[in-house]
Structure formats: structure tokens, C-alpha cells
Amino acid sequence: MSKTYKPHPDTTQKAHISSLEQYKKIYNESISNPEEFWAKIAERIDWYQPWNKVREYDFVNGKIEWFSNGKLNASYNCLDRHVNNGYGDETAIIWEGNDPNQSRTFTYKELLKEVSQFANGLKDLGVKKGDRVCLYMQMIPELAIAVLACARIGAVHSVVFGAFSSDALRDRINDSACKILVTQDTGVRGIKQNIPMKANADQAVLHTPSIEYVIVVKRTGEPVHMDVERDIWWHESISNVDDKCKPEEMDSEDPLFILYTSGSTGKPKGVVHSSAGYMIYSSYTFLNVFQYDEDDIYWCTADVGWITGHSYIVYGPLLCGATTLMFEGVPTYPNVSRFWDIVDKYKVNQFYTAPTAIRALQAHGLEPLENNSLDSLKVIGSVGEPINEEAWHWYHDNVGKGKCPLVDTWWQTETGGIMISALAGITPNKPAHASLPLPGIIPVIVDAEGNELNGNNVQGNLCIKSPWPSIIRTTYGDHERCISTYFSNYKGMYFTGDGVKRDHDGYLRILGRVDDVINVSGHRMGTAEVENAINEHEDVIESAVVGYPHDIKGEGIYAYVIVSTELNDDEIKDQIINVVRKVIGPIAKPDKIQIVSGLPKTRSGKIMR
Ligand code: 7RM
């Protein structure tokens, strides 16, 4: 790799917090003078026009602005900026396919070209600034390209996780009235060779009046139905376009994307993120939590269908000019050492995964690790759910070989970036503790009455006191819901929905959700959402869903169901599972169903879970 480029401003040591003392100093500065603190960080990226106010907020009305009236573009800052700085030949994305012999790499220059072409393809189909584009794909490079192409032309992307059902896809498309749907012919994941993406998309768009065109990536070559009026192959959409595309000048507060997430009510909500604040916070936290350095190879195993993939596969790393690895497959295919084979193959330096994956691999013992050195690893990370101490130690000792700091990163779709975490190699690790807040973040522990619990050795609900740049801006189409969910429970604070304990050292330990949300393999699921799905079965009278401890998944889904049916228990249970698969997707299917004759109720008739 040529070394003739200018040192990159973002990935030099200067951009990092480099000691615990410095962290404490910077943290204090960020709290006593947030505007000055964030303004300095915001100067690291390129602006068409500077902002005139760093932040403005009113939590009562859920109104938050950062870098008001600034103009910038996310795709420009992820791509053109690095190419202009002489970084064009550096690797931006390494894509590792489901099959070990399939991989691709994209330099920053190449990625810029692909993104510009697809952006022009979208424009040719009439996509304009502010239009919503739905991306329903597996982990293929075109997903990252499409994300950045939307950002380039100011279209708002809404990525729908590729394992959601066609019903779930339809509802998400309709909620934000997407104009275009981008998908692929079929998908491959582990031993599954033909996941029917286009067929699911076809089902969904039967009832999505806003969709004008469906763009289809040819991933497997499996024949799929193409509607001549409506469907366009990705490769044809870019066959006659220019490979340059001028980035749209976006306002700091223009929405960058919508991402649906589950809450305590039945209907998932579209979390809206802004342009400037999101970019600044995701890139700042990426650099500091993982201590990313020039030439490092960074791998986050999440799916771009979730917020972790948005912030820490695509935007955070690319904004920093990093090399980010994107993996299409699963940890167990073609065998259970796949993760470790990939780490050695690319000499991965930072590895970021979920506790559920660790527990699943732990169950296979140490043998799958024996043929790999894992020498390249410098930092390992965890996200998505509390990591239990046993999994923490297994991961730390056997993957990190006892020498890599383990960053347990707590954050949410709504927070846009990591909020509470050790900084790798800087904050002393404590198993199962997310530890300390990032600069700019003021966690507060409150009791049920909203009293702040100060000092150490306290436990309660986790709130955040003043806004950070990537805080949720609204829930799409329903701002009242945003206010009532996040800003009404505790006056003047953002409510996270999580319980937390501050221990005798002042370290924070996340205790899990305190609302009706369960966390199954790191996937957030509303109990009401699963109940609604179960209740769609015509023989179901009523149901109650709760989480229960599950060795691998963290939480499993336990459904109590009242039925009126001629079928035997096994038959009705199978049918209920199929209904849930259809309404939400396989990730929501109950692990256990118990047929009951009644459910405990409160006096007002609410089910007591
Ligand atoms: C990033 C992400 C958010 C919920 C959150 C927590 C749980 C996430 C941790 C964690 C304990 C962690 N976004 N959670 N990370 N709990 N320790 N390090 O997962 O919107 O999908 O989920 O996940 O309950 O509120 S998410």
C-alpha cells in the first residue's frame, strides 16, 4: 500500500483520547462547555457552509438542533474527502461473502465511483432530496453503496433488515411512504442458498401504493419474476449513467435516515436521525472507543439492517477513512471457526460482535479457535445486550487472549452512537460493566418518582441529561410519540428504557430493559408486537408474551396463549409459529408456547406479564 498520502487528520493519534487522565479532562470540558467541545470536533469534517449555532434544544417539545444552518453531505465526507486528501487507493470496504472463496474489496476511489453511479441511477428514476428509499437486502456491498448513494442525493434511506417478512417490509414502506425499493434476487446465508428476497419484496409491494420502482441486485442469478413496468436490474440502472454525481448540499438537520425499531407498543417506530449530528457523533465514538489507527482493519459483525451496522460498519468507519469489513455469512458456516478464519485472513485489528454470537461459539468449545492465531487483534467489542460475566471472560481470554481490551458498548437505535463504554486500552475493564460515559454524555439514574440518585451504589432507571449530537430527532410521522416515549417520563431528560446500576467505583452496569421490550439475540422486540402477531391466528383468543432467560439468545420468547380450536396442541403451536414468521419474521418466533385457559389480569383488565 503506498505511503505517499498526507497524514489523515482523523486517524492520527491527535484525534484520539490517549489516557485515562486525558479522558477525564476532556469529559469535564465536554460537560462544562459542550458547544465549544463539539464545535472543535465538527471542524474535522468538511462543510459547504459553517453552522451558526452549535446546539439548541427543548426537551419538553422534543426539539433538538445541532450545528444549525450548517450545510454538508455525508457521502462527500465518507468518500470524496478522503480521495481529495490522497487516500483514494486505500481500502474502504472489504467484503467477505458467505462462501470463503468469495470476496471483493473497494478502494475509496472505487467506492466513490460505484456510489456516484447508483446515485445517478436513482436520480434518473426521479428520486429527489427528501424522498424515502427503502433498502431490503442481505449483507452485500450494494447495500452500503445504496446507503451512501441515498445520502449523496439527499434521499432518506430506510433499511429494513433482510430477515423481516414481507408483511413487516410492507408496513415499514407504507409508514414512511417510500418511493423506491432496492432489493436483490435471492440471498445466501450459511447453508441457506436461496432466501427469497425479491419474492418477499413482490408480496410487500402488492400493498404499497407509494412504491414506483423496485431495483434488483443480481446476487445469485437465481431466476426471479421481473415486472417490466416496475422492476429494474441494479446493473441496468447504472449502465448509462455518469460516474460523477455532485453531492447535494444538506442542512445539518435534514434527515439522513429512518430506521424502524421496536418499542413497548405494537407498532415499530421510525427513528429519524439528522445529517450533521449523526455523522459527528458516530465518527467521534468510532475513533475513540475502538482507538482506530491508520492502516487498521476493523470488523463489526452486525447487519447493516440494524443501527450497529449503520453507525459502525458504514458511517462511523468511512467518515474516518477506515477500512471496514462487511461479512455476508454467519459464524457457523462452513464451520464454527469462520469468524476466526476471517480475523486471520484479513489480519483484523478491531473485532466488534454481540454477546449472543459469543455464547453460541462458546458452546462449541475451544477447538474451533485452535487453528487460528488471532495475533492481529488489538481490541474486541460487544454490543446489543448485557454481556454476562461468563461470556465476557470467555471472549476476553480466548479471543482477546487476555491482551485485548474488551469494550462493552451500551447504546440504542435512538442514540445513534455509543453512549457508555470503555475506551479501548484507556478505561480499565470491568467484566459486564459498560463502564463510563463518552464525552458529552451525562447519564443519570432516577427512581420511579423521577428523583435523581446521586453517588455510587445506586440502581434505577437510566436517563440522559442534555442532548448529544446524534440523539433521535423524531419518530417518523408521529412527533407526539417521540415526545411521550422519550421525553415525558422524566422531565428534562431523555429516558432510555433501561435499568442501570452505578457500582462502588462509579462504573455503570446496564441491567436490561425496564419496559415491555425484550432483547432476543440482540434484536429488540416489543412484547406487544409479538402478541399482535400471534393474535392474527384466527383460533387465538388472547396471548401474553414475556422474555425468559435463554443460554444463547440472552432472552427467549415465551408466549402464553388462549385458543379456541379443534387442533391438538402441537398443531396449533406450529401454526402460531408460522403466523409470527409471516407477520414479523423468524427472529420473533416464540421459543416456548404454553396453551392456557386464562391470563392474569389487573382490575382494569390489563394482562399482567
Ligand atoms: C446498539 C443497539 C438497544 C437496547 C438497549 C439495551 C440493549 C445494547 C448493550 C445493551 C447492555 C450493552 N441498539 N443493549 N447494548 N445492554 N449492555 N452493551 O443494540 O436499539 O437495537 O437496542 O439494547 O437494552 O436499550 S438497539
XYZ file of C-alpha atoms and ligand atoms in Angstrom:
635
model
C 0.000 0.000 0.000
C 1.506 3.346 -0.992
C 2.504 5.655 1.831
C 2.632 8.864 -0.127
C -0.606 10.284 1.193
C -0.889 13.177 3.588
C -1.383 12.071 7.169
C -5.077 11.881 7.615
C -6.413 14.330 10.173
C -8.941 11.903 11.596
C -6.867 8.820 12.092
C -3.732 10.291 13.557
C -3.137 9.900 17.271
C -4.099 13.533 17.750
C -7.740 12.703 17.192
C -7.715 10.116 19.958
C -8.122 10.392 23.640
C -4.943 8.669 24.733
C -5.002 8.282 28.511
C -7.442 7.987 31.389
C -6.364 11.397 32.715
C -6.987 12.918 29.316
C -10.386 11.211 29.130
C -11.345 12.734 32.478
C -10.147 16.168 31.418
C -11.911 16.012 28.071
C -15.054 14.637 29.677
C -15.170 17.542 32.102
C -14.585 20.047 29.329
C -17.323 18.455 27.234
C -19.783 18.860 30.074
C -18.837 22.337 31.188
C -18.594 23.702 27.683
C -20.393 21.393 25.265
C -20.703 23.913 22.472
C -17.003 24.604 22.265
C -16.216 20.911 22.637
C -18.458 19.705 19.810
C -17.614 22.637 17.547
C -13.975 21.576 17.605
C -14.889 18.009 16.683
C -17.250 19.172 13.944
C -14.386 21.046 12.305
C -12.757 17.714 11.468
C -15.188 17.156 8.600
C -15.872 19.292 5.528
C -18.723 21.771 5.387
C -20.130 23.712 2.435
C -21.273 26.299 4.904
C -20.461 26.541 8.606
C -23.131 26.366 11.290
C -24.173 29.444 13.212
C -25.285 27.780 16.463
C -23.829 24.575 17.884
C -26.915 23.365 19.673
C -30.391 24.372 20.637
C -32.876 22.200 22.495
C -36.176 21.982 24.230
C -36.767 18.524 25.676
C -40.387 19.309 26.608
C -41.271 19.519 22.935
C -38.608 17.078 21.811
C -36.969 19.754 19.657
C -33.252 19.393 19.140
C -30.865 21.043 16.714
C -27.152 20.694 16.312
C -24.932 22.817 14.070
C -27.888 24.893 12.940
C -27.843 26.119 9.360
C -24.635 24.298 8.518
C -24.506 22.660 5.082
C -22.704 19.405 4.358
C -23.042 15.997 2.731
C -22.477 12.605 4.368
C -21.431 10.773 1.202
C -18.953 13.543 0.362
C -17.444 13.265 3.826
C -17.294 9.460 3.675
C -15.730 9.332 0.214
C -14.691 12.433 -1.745
C -12.964 13.998 1.252
C -10.608 11.037 1.597
C -9.994 10.799 -2.149
C -9.209 14.524 -2.215
C -6.795 14.037 0.679
C -4.851 11.478 -1.333
C -6.484 8.437 0.227
C -8.245 7.208 -2.918
C -6.261 3.992 -3.256
C -6.747 2.915 0.347
C -9.251 0.152 1.001
C -12.629 1.385 2.173
C -14.645 -1.840 2.254
C -13.530 -5.444 2.354
C -16.484 -7.636 1.552
C -16.296 -11.295 2.582
C -19.009 -13.416 1.026
C -20.933 -16.254 2.586
C -18.591 -18.659 0.806
C -14.985 -18.346 1.933
C -13.723 -18.091 -1.636
C -15.903 -15.099 -2.461
C -14.648 -11.663 -1.558
C -14.319 -8.181 -3.000
C -12.548 -5.033 -1.968
C -13.351 -1.430 -2.786
C -10.855 1.382 -2.511
C -12.194 4.796 -1.587
C -11.902 5.816 -5.256
C -13.774 2.739 -6.438
C -16.457 3.134 -3.820
C -16.930 6.774 -4.776
C -17.459 5.722 -8.368
C -19.983 2.997 -7.515
C -21.869 5.298 -5.174
C -21.953 8.122 -7.708
C -23.242 5.804 -10.412
C -26.021 4.408 -8.291
C -26.878 7.912 -7.076
C -27.293 8.914 -10.720
C -29.359 5.789 -11.328
C -31.702 6.821 -8.510
C -31.898 10.362 -9.880
C -32.845 9.010 -13.306
C -35.795 7.310 -11.647
C -36.903 10.637 -10.267
C -35.567 10.351 -6.716
C -35.122 13.780 -5.151
C -33.841 15.251 -1.921
C -36.145 14.257 0.932
C -37.675 11.231 -0.869
C -37.603 7.984 1.088
C -35.860 4.937 -0.359
C -36.309 1.519 1.251
C -33.358 -0.887 1.194
C -34.285 -4.537 1.795
C -31.142 -6.540 1.240
C -28.726 -9.005 2.753
C -25.142 -8.053 3.613
C -23.938 -7.377 0.085
C -21.721 -4.433 -0.951
C -24.614 -2.868 -2.851
C -26.348 -2.255 0.480
C -23.528 0.028 1.661
C -23.353 1.576 -1.807
C -27.091 2.265 -1.798
C -26.922 3.813 1.683
C -24.224 6.222 0.547
C -25.926 6.902 -2.789
C -29.071 7.986 -0.956
C -27.003 10.217 1.310
C -25.307 11.693 -1.750
C -28.534 12.920 -3.314
C -30.270 13.741 -0.047
C -32.737 10.860 -0.213
C -33.637 9.407 3.178
C -32.776 5.719 3.388
C -34.838 3.295 5.395
C -33.006 -0.013 5.672
C -35.252 -2.952 6.523
C -33.381 -5.957 7.933
C -33.287 -8.703 5.296
C -34.844 -11.328 7.567
C -38.055 -9.401 8.113
C -41.132 -10.867 6.480
C -42.962 -9.307 3.554
C -45.707 -8.066 5.891
C -43.155 -6.297 8.082
C -41.487 -4.827 4.993
C -44.824 -3.608 3.640
C -45.714 -1.839 6.882
C -42.348 -0.088 7.073
C -42.552 1.042 3.445
C -46.037 2.405 3.996
C -45.251 4.165 7.261
C -42.739 6.435 5.540
C -44.184 6.267 2.001
C -41.002 5.113 0.282
C -40.792 5.785 -3.440
C -38.215 3.160 -4.374
C -37.443 -0.280 -3.019
C -33.977 -1.740 -3.541
C -33.595 -5.482 -3.073
C -31.777 -8.497 -4.526
C -32.814 -11.623 -6.418
C -32.155 -14.115 -3.636
C -29.827 -14.182 -0.668
C -27.298 -16.625 0.721
C -26.574 -17.022 4.421
C -24.916 -20.093 5.834
C -26.475 -23.200 4.369
C -29.491 -21.235 3.148
C -28.838 -20.771 -0.520
C -31.926 -19.028 -1.818
C -33.501 -16.614 0.618
C -36.418 -15.257 -1.422
C -35.711 -11.530 -1.161
C -37.305 -10.465 -4.436
C -40.282 -12.756 -3.893
C -40.816 -11.217 -0.437
C -40.472 -7.764 -1.964
C -43.061 -8.664 -4.611
C -45.509 -9.694 -1.896
C -44.902 -6.490 0.020
C -45.303 -4.120 -2.920
C -48.713 -5.546 -3.740
C -49.904 -3.188 -0.986
C -47.506 -0.233 -1.063
C -49.046 2.494 -3.222
C -46.023 4.791 -2.812
C -43.503 2.447 -4.462
C -42.778 3.476 -8.056
C -39.821 1.252 -8.873
C -38.107 -1.819 -7.488
C -34.371 -2.068 -8.158
C -32.961 -5.592 -8.005
C -29.347 -6.567 -7.448
C -28.348 -9.787 -9.158
C -26.635 -11.565 -6.267
C -27.178 -15.255 -7.034
C -28.514 -15.250 -10.594
C -31.494 -17.287 -9.452
C -34.409 -16.529 -11.802
C -36.934 -14.128 -10.292
C -40.077 -12.502 -11.568
C -39.458 -9.044 -13.050
C -42.356 -6.693 -13.733
C -41.420 -4.850 -16.928
C -43.065 -1.608 -15.850
C -41.847 -1.538 -12.286
C -38.685 -3.612 -11.822
C -35.180 -2.659 -12.915
C -31.936 -4.568 -12.517
C -29.342 -2.667 -10.498
C -26.698 -3.201 -13.202
C -29.032 -1.809 -15.846
C -29.922 1.178 -13.699
C -26.261 2.219 -13.764
C -25.350 1.150 -17.269
C -25.946 4.513 -18.910
C -25.092 6.993 -16.195
C -22.227 9.323 -15.486
C -19.774 8.136 -12.846
C -19.661 11.564 -11.251
C -22.506 12.880 -9.167
C -22.448 16.204 -7.387
C -23.358 15.727 -3.725
C -26.469 17.532 -2.574
C -25.871 20.285 -0.023
C -27.795 19.136 3.017
C -28.767 21.143 6.032
C -27.317 19.864 9.312
C -30.795 18.971 10.469
C -32.052 17.376 7.243
C -32.852 13.738 7.988
C -30.144 11.307 6.928
C -32.118 8.142 7.524
C -35.041 6.400 9.167
C -34.567 3.126 10.979
C -37.501 1.221 12.455
C -37.159 -0.133 15.947
C -39.458 -1.876 18.391
C -40.907 -0.245 21.446
C -43.375 -1.108 24.134
C -46.391 -0.680 21.860
C -47.279 -2.909 18.938
C -46.159 -0.755 16.036
C -42.421 -0.293 15.368
C -41.408 3.340 15.146
C -39.271 5.048 12.543
C -36.349 6.599 14.393
C -35.168 9.638 12.432
C -31.532 10.721 12.518
C -30.147 14.050 11.384
C -27.262 14.611 8.989
C -24.581 16.575 10.846
C -25.063 15.477 14.448
C -25.222 11.809 13.494
C -22.073 11.987 11.393
C -20.095 13.799 14.033
C -21.084 11.560 16.895
C -20.757 8.227 15.054
C -17.290 9.092 13.766
C -16.039 10.537 17.057
C -17.138 7.496 19.043
C -15.774 5.092 16.419
C -12.307 6.589 16.678
C -12.182 6.800 20.429
C -13.931 3.657 21.599
C -12.039 1.393 19.196
C -8.897 3.541 19.145
C -8.794 3.061 15.403
C -5.425 3.852 13.857
C -4.307 4.390 10.315
C -3.991 1.108 8.387
C -6.024 -0.865 10.917
C -8.569 -3.354 9.632
C -11.806 -3.069 11.527
C -14.628 -5.601 11.570
C -18.094 -5.261 13.016
C -20.156 -8.432 12.548
C -23.549 -6.709 12.857
C -26.003 -6.439 9.986
C -26.466 -3.102 8.225
C -30.177 -3.706 8.839
C -29.629 -2.593 12.454
C -28.256 0.635 13.901
C -24.928 -1.001 14.754
C -24.355 -1.652 11.073
C -25.342 1.899 10.123
C -23.057 3.573 12.645
C -20.173 1.128 12.926
C -19.950 -0.649 9.576
C -20.832 2.203 7.243
C -20.881 5.775 8.517
C -18.507 5.837 11.515
C -15.617 3.959 9.868
C -15.960 5.546 6.428
C -16.176 9.043 7.874
C -12.821 8.294 9.499
C -11.217 6.911 6.336
C -11.015 3.469 7.915
C -11.032 0.021 6.321
C -14.282 -1.677 7.280
C -15.042 -5.349 6.747
C -18.530 -6.419 5.772
C -19.440 -10.112 6.127
C -22.346 -11.704 4.330
C -22.394 -15.008 6.184
C -22.877 -16.495 9.634
C -20.388 -17.540 12.353
C -21.054 -21.243 11.828
C -20.633 -21.647 8.072
C -18.896 -23.517 6.557
C -17.773 -24.342 10.093
C -17.682 -22.840 13.564
C -14.256 -21.290 13.140
C -15.437 -18.941 10.372
C -15.101 -15.745 12.445
C -11.561 -16.655 13.450
C -10.638 -17.668 9.901
C -11.720 -14.220 8.731
C -9.811 -12.466 11.508
C -6.620 -14.235 10.432
C -7.311 -13.944 6.700
C -7.513 -10.135 6.805
C -5.483 -9.569 9.969
C -8.373 -7.851 11.645
C -7.325 -5.386 14.363
C -10.661 -4.440 15.912
C -13.437 -7.011 16.217
C -16.927 -5.969 17.323
C -19.698 -8.509 17.851
C -22.712 -9.412 20.006
C -22.881 -11.468 23.215
C -25.294 -13.905 21.579
C -22.668 -14.782 18.956
C -20.061 -15.226 21.658
C -22.290 -17.536 23.694
C -23.162 -19.564 20.608
C -19.467 -20.017 19.795
C -18.578 -20.673 23.418
C -20.933 -23.652 23.281
C -18.622 -25.228 20.676
C -15.634 -25.160 22.999
C -12.079 -24.097 22.231
C -11.262 -26.431 19.391
C -12.572 -24.084 16.659
C -10.070 -21.494 17.867
C -7.061 -23.789 17.758
C -6.050 -23.319 14.145
C -6.044 -19.548 14.202
C -3.552 -17.210 15.797
C -5.801 -14.137 16.178
C -2.495 -12.291 16.642
C -3.659 -9.233 14.758
C -6.426 -8.402 17.245
C -5.875 -5.282 19.330
C -9.403 -4.522 20.513
C -12.543 -6.623 20.927
C -16.009 -5.230 21.446
C -19.513 -6.220 22.460
C -22.907 -4.665 21.724
C -26.613 -5.313 21.729
C -27.392 -6.734 25.148
C -25.801 -7.149 28.547
C -22.796 -9.448 28.315
C -22.851 -11.942 31.163
C -19.632 -12.480 33.091
C -19.045 -15.991 31.801
C -19.245 -14.893 28.171
C -17.135 -11.808 28.987
C -14.315 -13.954 30.347
C -14.503 -16.498 27.556
C -14.318 -13.733 24.960
C -11.579 -11.830 26.770
C -9.414 -14.889 27.473
C -9.849 -16.940 24.310
C -10.460 -14.404 21.575
C -8.641 -11.434 23.071
C -6.045 -13.863 24.540
C -6.133 -11.806 27.695
C -4.269 -8.990 25.973
C -7.008 -7.096 24.127
C -9.154 -4.558 25.904
C -12.832 -5.511 25.681
C -15.188 -2.613 25.072
C -18.735 -3.325 26.233
C -20.631 -0.608 24.373
C -24.083 0.438 25.555
C -26.241 2.452 23.184
C -29.512 2.363 21.253
C -31.029 2.951 17.839
C -32.253 6.258 19.240
C -28.845 7.374 20.472
C -27.180 6.900 17.066
C -23.805 6.084 18.607
C -22.065 4.533 21.608
C -23.000 6.293 24.868
C -21.424 4.303 27.673
C -18.303 2.257 27.068
C -14.707 1.797 27.984
C -12.264 3.420 25.589
C -10.027 0.596 24.425
C -6.818 0.417 26.399
C -7.666 3.547 28.342
C -10.558 2.785 30.646
C -9.737 -0.161 32.921
C -12.040 -3.077 32.078
C -14.533 -4.499 34.498
C -16.445 -7.577 33.313
C -20.097 -6.993 32.431
C -19.855 -3.249 33.060
C -20.322 -0.869 30.153
C -18.342 1.417 32.477
C -18.132 5.167 31.839
C -19.929 7.700 29.644
C -18.400 9.026 26.434
C -17.524 12.730 26.390
C -20.652 14.831 26.103
C -22.888 12.218 27.730
C -24.482 12.792 31.143
C -26.085 9.573 32.389
C -28.415 9.959 35.360
C -30.010 7.283 37.484
C -33.564 8.021 38.574
C -36.032 6.243 40.784
C -39.679 5.638 39.854
C -40.647 9.116 41.086
C -38.009 10.772 38.967
C -35.618 11.590 41.801
C -32.016 11.614 40.741
C -29.948 9.059 42.604
C -26.508 10.510 43.020
C -23.348 8.889 44.259
C -22.208 5.305 43.987
C -24.000 2.055 44.840
C -27.328 3.150 43.394
C -29.688 1.470 40.993
C -32.620 2.757 38.952
C -33.723 3.832 35.521
C -31.210 5.242 33.087
C -31.818 8.721 31.676
C -29.535 11.081 29.833
C -29.445 14.717 30.810
C -28.819 17.065 27.907
C -28.629 16.209 24.266
C -25.678 14.817 22.352
C -25.283 15.371 18.598
C -26.835 12.099 17.380
C -29.882 11.954 19.641
C -33.130 10.878 17.896
C -34.870 13.851 16.249
C -38.342 12.422 15.821
C -40.295 9.261 15.199
C -41.323 9.460 11.566
C -44.778 10.892 11.038
C -45.616 10.997 14.747
C -43.669 13.501 16.793
C -46.039 13.140 19.744
C -44.972 9.542 20.065
C -41.345 10.635 20.210
C -42.134 13.087 22.998
C -44.211 10.646 25.010
C -41.755 7.751 24.667
C -38.503 9.545 25.374
C -39.080 12.974 26.891
C -42.181 12.695 29.087
C -41.381 10.039 31.687
C -38.785 12.196 33.406
C -38.970 15.933 32.884
C -35.986 17.470 31.176
C -34.330 14.143 30.413
C -34.144 11.532 27.691
C -35.438 8.192 29.035
C -33.630 5.114 27.734
C -35.944 2.307 28.855
C -33.006 0.539 30.526
C -32.241 -0.167 34.158
C -28.747 0.572 35.421
C -26.585 0.285 38.491
C -23.670 2.529 39.440
C -21.273 0.416 41.488
C -18.877 1.405 44.274
C -16.265 2.509 41.712
C -18.694 4.660 39.786
C -18.823 2.153 36.936
C -22.164 1.714 35.181
C -23.681 -1.708 34.693
C -26.692 -1.978 32.397
C -29.349 -4.259 33.847
C -31.653 -4.625 30.843
C -34.976 -3.166 29.801
C -37.492 -1.877 32.305
C -40.281 -1.560 29.716
C -42.148 -4.128 27.643
C -39.235 -4.668 25.313
C -37.308 -7.923 25.238
C -33.904 -8.495 23.743
C -33.634 -11.720 21.795
C -30.150 -12.380 20.433
C -29.545 -8.648 20.495
C -32.726 -7.999 18.494
C -35.140 -5.631 20.118
C -38.681 -6.897 20.198
C -41.837 -5.462 21.703
C -43.878 -7.990 23.667
C -46.998 -6.289 22.285
C -45.629 -6.593 18.762
C -45.245 -10.366 19.135
C -48.660 -10.655 20.812
C -50.286 -8.778 17.925
C -48.678 -11.212 15.511
C -49.832 -14.257 17.490
C -53.341 -12.807 17.735
C -53.587 -12.774 13.943
C -54.157 -16.527 14.092
C -57.924 -16.951 13.845
C -58.092 -19.502 16.668
C -56.210 -17.327 19.147
C -58.353 -15.513 21.661
C -55.672 -13.770 23.663
C -51.947 -14.003 24.333
C -49.270 -12.678 26.657
C -45.600 -12.654 25.733
C -42.723 -12.408 28.171
C -38.975 -12.844 27.959
C -37.211 -15.617 29.868
C -33.507 -16.291 30.385
C -32.039 -18.192 27.443
C -28.493 -19.567 27.418
C -27.608 -18.443 23.919
C -30.133 -15.770 22.995
C -29.962 -13.866 26.262
C -33.722 -13.761 26.337
C -36.106 -16.195 24.723
C -39.735 -15.527 23.816
C -42.331 -17.248 25.995
C -45.923 -16.983 24.844
C -48.992 -17.844 26.904
C -51.886 -18.313 24.536
C -55.602 -18.892 24.951
C -57.070 -20.697 21.964
C -60.393 -21.994 20.812
C -59.627 -24.716 18.340
C -60.235 -28.252 17.162
C -56.495 -28.732 16.614
C -54.254 -30.504 19.079
C -51.629 -28.502 20.972
C -48.727 -29.353 18.671
C -50.694 -28.414 15.570
C -51.877 -25.097 16.919
C -48.392 -24.248 18.202
C -46.891 -24.904 14.775
C -49.497 -22.717 13.182
C -48.900 -19.901 15.651
C -45.181 -20.024 14.907
C -45.918 -19.794 11.195
C -48.158 -16.798 11.710
C -45.396 -14.983 13.631
C -42.902 -15.827 10.885
C -45.258 -14.334 8.363
C -46.173 -11.203 10.289
C -42.712 -10.294 11.630
C -40.097 -12.832 10.581
C -38.241 -15.823 12.013
C -36.439 -13.709 14.657
C -39.734 -13.192 16.505
C -40.973 -16.768 16.698
C -41.719 -17.895 20.238
C -39.264 -20.368 21.747
C -41.972 -21.703 24.019
C -45.722 -21.622 23.693
C -47.927 -22.612 26.559
C -51.607 -23.080 25.892
C -53.523 -21.740 28.879
C -57.147 -21.287 29.832
C -56.729 -17.824 31.336
C -54.276 -14.978 31.824
C -53.750 -12.970 34.992
C -55.337 -9.518 34.666
C -55.267 -6.297 36.613
C -58.556 -4.876 37.847
C -58.671 -2.621 34.821
C -58.371 -5.656 32.579
C -54.755 -5.348 31.500
C -52.709 -8.508 31.147
C -50.129 -8.866 33.911
C -46.909 -10.089 32.391
C -26.978 -0.813 19.704
C -28.293 -1.494 19.927
C -30.900 -1.122 22.340
C -31.047 -1.890 23.631
C -30.678 -1.081 24.833
C -30.250 -2.153 25.819
C -29.586 -3.191 24.936
C -27.410 -2.589 23.823
C -25.972 -3.051 25.404
C -27.268 -3.295 25.878
C -26.399 -3.930 27.917
C -24.865 -3.282 26.279
N -29.409 -0.784 19.648
N -28.131 -3.008 24.875
N -26.095 -2.611 24.118
N -27.475 -3.731 27.142
N -25.139 -3.716 27.526
N -23.591 -3.093 25.897
O -28.316 -2.613 20.343
O -31.799 -0.204 19.654
O -31.168 -2.401 18.882
O -31.108 -1.941 21.218
O -30.158 -3.000 23.634
O -31.374 -2.723 26.431
O -31.753 -0.293 25.283
S -30.917 -1.329 19.794
